[in-house]
Short mmCIF file of C-alpha atoms in Angstrom, two decimals:
data_model
loop_
_atom_site.label_atom_id
_atom_site.label_comp_id
_atom_site.label_asym_id
_atom_site.label_seq_id
_atom_site.Cartn_x
_atom_site.Cartn_y
_atom_site.Cartn_z
CA MET V 1 5.98 30.38 -8.17
CA ARG V 2 8.49 29.76 -5.69
CA ARG V 3 6.39 30.33 -2.36
CA LEU V 4 3.62 27.41 -4.81
CA ILE V 5 6.58 24.95 -4.94
CA ARG V 6 7.26 25.81 -1.19
CA ARG V 7 3.89 24.75 -0.77
CA THR V 8 3.51 21.94 -2.02
CA THR V 9 6.61 20.77 -0.53
CA SER V 10 5.26 21.12 2.58
CA VAL V 11 1.91 19.24 2.35
CA TRP V 12 4.49 16.32 1.68
CA GLU V 13 6.27 16.69 4.70
CA ARG V 14 3.50 17.44 6.94
CA GLU V 15 1.31 15.02 7.90
CA ASP V 16 -1.41 15.85 5.20
CA GLY V 17 0.52 13.90 2.66
CA PHE V 18 -1.20 10.79 4.08
CA SER V 19 -4.24 11.84 3.21
CA PHE V 20 -3.37 11.94 -0.50
CA LEU V 21 -1.72 8.75 -0.69
CA LEU V 22 -5.10 7.67 0.81
CA VAL V 23 -7.24 8.51 -1.78
CA LEU V 24 -4.93 6.86 -4.05
CA LEU V 25 -4.76 3.50 -2.75
CA VAL V 26 -8.46 3.62 -2.88
CA ALA V 27 -8.49 5.05 -5.72
CA ASN V 28 -5.36 1.63 -6.82
CA LEU V 29 -7.37 -1.24 -4.80
CA PHE V 30 -10.43 -0.38 -6.02
CA VAL V 31 -11.17 2.39 -9.04
CA ALA V 32 -8.71 0.62 -11.38
CA PRO V 33 -9.18 -2.74 -11.68
CA LEU V 34 -13.08 -1.66 -12.54
CA LEU V 35 -11.62 0.40 -14.52
CA LYS V 36 -9.30 -2.33 -16.95
CA ASP V 37 -11.99 -4.36 -16.72
CA GLY V 38 -15.17 -2.98 -17.84
CA PHE V 39 -14.07 -0.27 -19.90
CA PRO V 40 -10.98 -1.06 -21.28
CA GLY V 41 -10.68 2.05 -23.04
CA LEU V 42 -9.35 3.32 -19.93
CA ALA V 43 -6.59 0.83 -19.03
CA ILE V 44 -4.09 3.76 -19.18
CA ALA V 45 -5.95 5.92 -16.67
CA ALA V 46 -5.46 2.89 -14.31
CA ALA V 47 -2.07 2.84 -15.36
CA ALA V 48 -1.38 6.30 -14.56
CA LEU V 49 -3.10 5.75 -11.18
CA SER V 50 -0.83 3.38 -10.90
CA PHE V 51 2.57 5.61 -11.51
CA LEU V 52 0.95 8.01 -9.43
CA LEU V 53 1.14 5.53 -6.52
CA PHE V 54 4.57 5.48 -6.71
CA VAL V 55 5.83 8.61 -7.04
CA VAL V 56 3.52 9.98 -4.14
CA GLY V 57 4.03 7.14 -1.56
CA ALA V 58 7.97 8.55 -2.18
CA LEU V 59 7.09 12.03 -1.34
CA VAL V 60 5.16 11.16 1.52
CA VAL V 61 7.49 8.50 2.65
CA ALA V 62 11.07 10.36 2.33
CA LYS V 63 11.87 13.16 5.26
CA THR V 64 15.60 12.92 5.14
CA VAL V 65 18.25 13.25 1.78
CA TRP V 66 19.42 9.78 2.16
CA GLY V 67 15.77 8.89 2.50
CA ALA V 68 14.64 10.00 -0.09
CA ILE V 69 17.70 8.83 -2.40
CA PHE V 70 16.26 5.15 -1.41
CA VAL V 71 12.94 5.38 -1.40
CA ALA V 72 13.28 7.07 -4.94
CA LEU V 73 15.80 4.32 -6.44
CA LEU V 74 13.33 1.26 -5.84
CA ALA V 75 9.75 3.13 -6.24
CA GLY V 76 11.85 4.84 -9.69
CA SER V 77 12.56 1.05 -10.42
CA ALA V 78 9.48 -0.34 -9.52
CA THR V 79 7.72 2.04 -11.88
CA ALA V 80 10.00 1.43 -14.53
CA LEU V 81 9.65 -1.92 -14.76
CA GLU V 82 5.69 -1.46 -14.85
CA MET V 83 5.96 1.11 -17.59
CA VAL V 84 8.12 -2.34 -18.85
CA ARG V 85 4.84 -4.16 -18.72
CA GLN V 86 2.30 -1.45 -20.25
CA ILE V 87 4.27 -1.69 -23.26
CA ASP V 88 5.17 -5.02 -24.05
CA ALA V 89 1.80 -6.90 -22.56
CA SER V 90 4.09 -10.44 -22.09
CA ASP V 91 6.15 -9.07 -19.49
CA PRO V 92 9.02 -10.02 -19.76
CA LEU V 93 10.67 -8.89 -16.47
CA ALA V 94 7.42 -9.96 -14.39
CA LYS V 95 10.04 -11.16 -11.42
CA TRP V 96 12.02 -7.90 -11.16
CA ARG V 97 8.98 -6.17 -11.71
CA LEU V 98 7.61 -8.33 -8.78
CA VAL V 99 10.12 -8.12 -6.70
CA ALA V 100 10.41 -4.00 -6.83
CA ALA V 101 6.81 -3.51 -6.25
CA CYS V 102 7.06 -5.72 -2.98
CA LEU V 103 9.79 -3.78 -1.56
CA THR V 104 8.42 -0.26 -2.36
CA PHE V 105 5.06 -0.90 -0.70
CA GLY V 106 6.74 -2.62 2.58
CA VAL V 107 8.99 0.49 2.74
CA PHE V 108 6.02 3.04 2.21
CA ALA V 109 4.52 0.50 4.84
CA LEU V 110 6.71 0.57 7.16
CA VAL V 111 8.42 4.50 6.96
CA THR V 112 4.86 5.41 7.42
CA LEU V 113 3.96 3.54 10.83
CA ILE V 114 7.31 4.86 11.93
CA ARG V 115 5.66 8.12 11.38
CA VAL V 116 2.35 7.74 12.55
CA PHE V 117 3.96 6.76 15.97
CA SER V 118 6.50 9.00 16.66
CA PRO V 119 6.69 11.42 19.22
CA GLY V 120 3.90 13.80 18.84
CA PRO V 121 0.55 14.77 19.23
CA VAL V 122 -2.01 12.08 17.95
CA THR V 123 -3.71 14.30 14.41
CA SER V 124 -6.80 13.05 12.31
CA HIS V 125 -3.87 12.64 10.10
CA ARG V 126 -2.04 9.96 12.15
CA LEU V 127 -5.09 8.06 12.41
CA VAL V 128 -4.98 8.17 8.53
CA GLY V 129 -1.54 7.40 7.94
CA ALA V 130 -2.58 3.98 10.59
CA VAL V 131 -5.23 3.15 7.40
CA VAL V 132 -2.99 3.89 4.71
CA ALA V 133 -0.33 1.38 5.79
CA TYR V 134 -2.91 -1.06 5.87
CA LEU V 135 -3.48 -0.97 2.80
CA LEU V 136 0.16 -1.02 1.99
CA ILE V 137 0.42 -4.43 4.21
CA GLY V 138 -2.37 -5.33 1.50
CA LEU V 139 -0.86 -4.81 -1.11
CA THR V 140 2.88 -5.78 -0.76
CA TRP V 141 1.31 -9.23 0.45
CA ALA V 142 -0.27 -9.07 -2.95
CA CYS V 143 3.29 -8.75 -4.36
CA ALA V 144 4.87 -11.35 -2.50
CA TYR V 145 1.39 -13.91 -3.38
CA GLU V 146 2.21 -13.38 -7.26
CA PHE V 147 6.02 -13.60 -7.26
CA LEU V 148 5.10 -16.69 -5.24
CA ALA V 149 2.92 -17.46 -8.17
CA SER V 150 5.66 -16.46 -10.57
CA LEU V 151 8.08 -19.18 -9.20
CA ARG V 152 5.70 -22.07 -9.19
CA SER V 153 2.12 -21.85 -10.43
CA ALA V 154 1.00 -24.85 -8.33
CA ALA V 155 1.70 -22.46 -4.99
CA PHE V 156 -2.34 -21.67 -5.12
CA GLN V 157 -5.25 -24.11 -6.27
CA MET V 158 -8.22 -20.84 -7.85
CA ALA V 159 -11.71 -21.74 -8.29
CA ARG V 160 -12.59 -19.96 -12.06
CA ALA V 161 -13.82 -16.26 -11.31
CA GLU V 162 -15.37 -13.44 -13.35
CA GLY V 163 -13.97 -10.53 -14.52
CA SER V 164 -9.67 -9.84 -14.55
CA TYR V 165 -9.84 -8.22 -10.92
CA PRO V 166 -6.06 -9.30 -9.77
CA PRO V 167 -7.12 -12.53 -7.92
CA PHE V 168 -3.96 -12.16 -5.46
CA LEU V 169 -5.25 -8.16 -5.13
CA TYR V 170 -8.55 -9.83 -3.67
CA TYR V 171 -6.80 -12.80 -1.95
CA SER V 172 -4.25 -10.61 -0.21
CA PHE V 173 -6.81 -8.12 1.50
CA VAL V 174 -9.77 -10.90 2.47
CA THR V 175 -6.74 -13.07 3.94
CA LEU V 176 -5.88 -9.75 5.65
CA THR V 177 -8.97 -8.71 6.98
CA THR V 178 -9.17 -13.12 8.05
CA VAL V 179 -12.69 -13.31 5.72
CA GLY V 180 -11.25 -15.76 3.87
CA TYR V 181 -13.38 -17.26 1.55
CA GLY V 182 -12.29 -20.34 0.61
CA ASP V 183 -12.12 -19.83 -3.57
CA ILE V 184 -8.57 -19.39 -3.24
CA THR V 185 -6.06 -21.62 -1.13
CA PRO V 186 -2.14 -21.88 0.13
CA VAL V 187 -1.01 -24.96 -1.44
CA SER V 188 2.79 -24.94 -0.82
CA SER V 189 4.43 -24.56 2.20
CA ALA V 190 5.36 -21.20 1.71
CA ALA V 191 2.07 -19.63 0.94
CA ARG V 192 0.80 -21.09 3.87
CA ALA V 193 3.42 -19.73 5.76
CA LEU V 194 3.02 -15.78 4.03
CA SER V 195 -1.14 -16.50 4.17
CA ASN V 196 -0.73 -17.06 8.16
CA LEU V 197 1.64 -14.14 8.59
CA GLU V 198 -0.84 -12.28 6.73
CA SER V 199 -3.39 -13.31 8.33
CA LEU V 200 -1.72 -12.46 11.65
CA ILE V 201 -1.09 -9.20 11.19
CA GLY V 202 -4.39 -8.59 9.88
CA VAL V 203 -5.52 -9.43 13.45
CA LEU V 204 -3.23 -7.17 15.67
CA PHE V 205 -2.83 -4.23 13.34
CA PRO V 206 -6.43 -2.68 14.47
CA ALA V 207 -6.28 -4.66 17.90
CA VAL V 208 -2.99 -3.67 19.40
CA LEU V 209 -2.01 -0.64 16.44
CA ILE V 210 -4.47 1.60 15.60
CA GLY V 211 -5.86 0.72 19.58
CA ARG V 212 -2.82 2.37 21.04
CA LEU V 213 -3.52 5.21 18.58
CA LEU V 214 -6.63 5.84 19.75
CA THR V 215 -5.64 5.46 23.73
CA LYS V 216 -2.26 7.73 23.34
CA GLN V 217 -4.96 10.06 21.72
CA GLY V 218 -7.50 10.11 24.45
CA ALA V 219 -4.24 10.48 27.13
CA GLY V 220 -3.06 13.78 25.22
CA ALA V 221 -6.55 14.70 25.06
CA PRO V 222 -7.22 17.90 27.70
CA PRO V 223 -9.05 17.21 31.43
CA GLU V 224 -12.99 18.20 30.81
CA ALA V 225 -14.05 21.23 32.54
CA PRO V 226 -15.71 20.38 35.82
CA ASP V 227 -20.12 20.73 36.15
CA ALA V 228 -20.35 23.98 36.75
CA GLY V 229 -23.56 22.44 38.41
#
């Protein structure tokens, strides 16, 4: 039993944990909203994926004792407030929930980037970590947009949409990828500033950060053997 616990713990301490976190991020971003929209009876499963994301994220990014305590407090607060929303549909602590989620995802993204660019060889797990950080940035901004809209309902102008896919999750990623369909428009100064910052990150992240990782990986590759011919 102890050996099993040690093996499980070592997964999170190594870079392998990025792959687990990526799977959960994809499930939360693309699967859970469709489950809630198309199959209302599976809303509990979608909520469970959300809780699991906080737990796994905390396990992956926390490497020191104090870091683990800090991340556990953030993720625990976000999880508790998410549970309140699931129990009470009126979401009485919406602003606090969004702040906690925004800070949690932001810390996850920052720590992930620090670990990705820490000294050592560039492995496939680190490339996965860069993708994880990119998705976490999109989630962080989605929470920030929703928080801004909770403070001022007229901060964004939205076209009518079918289904219940989270509008700010959708808006965050079309902004991060600089697609910009125009069906959601930032109106207030704060909304425009946040949108500009996210679109700038969306342009620079693949070009600079992931490009640097790939360059570092190439520089660390062993030289090719000379052609015998």
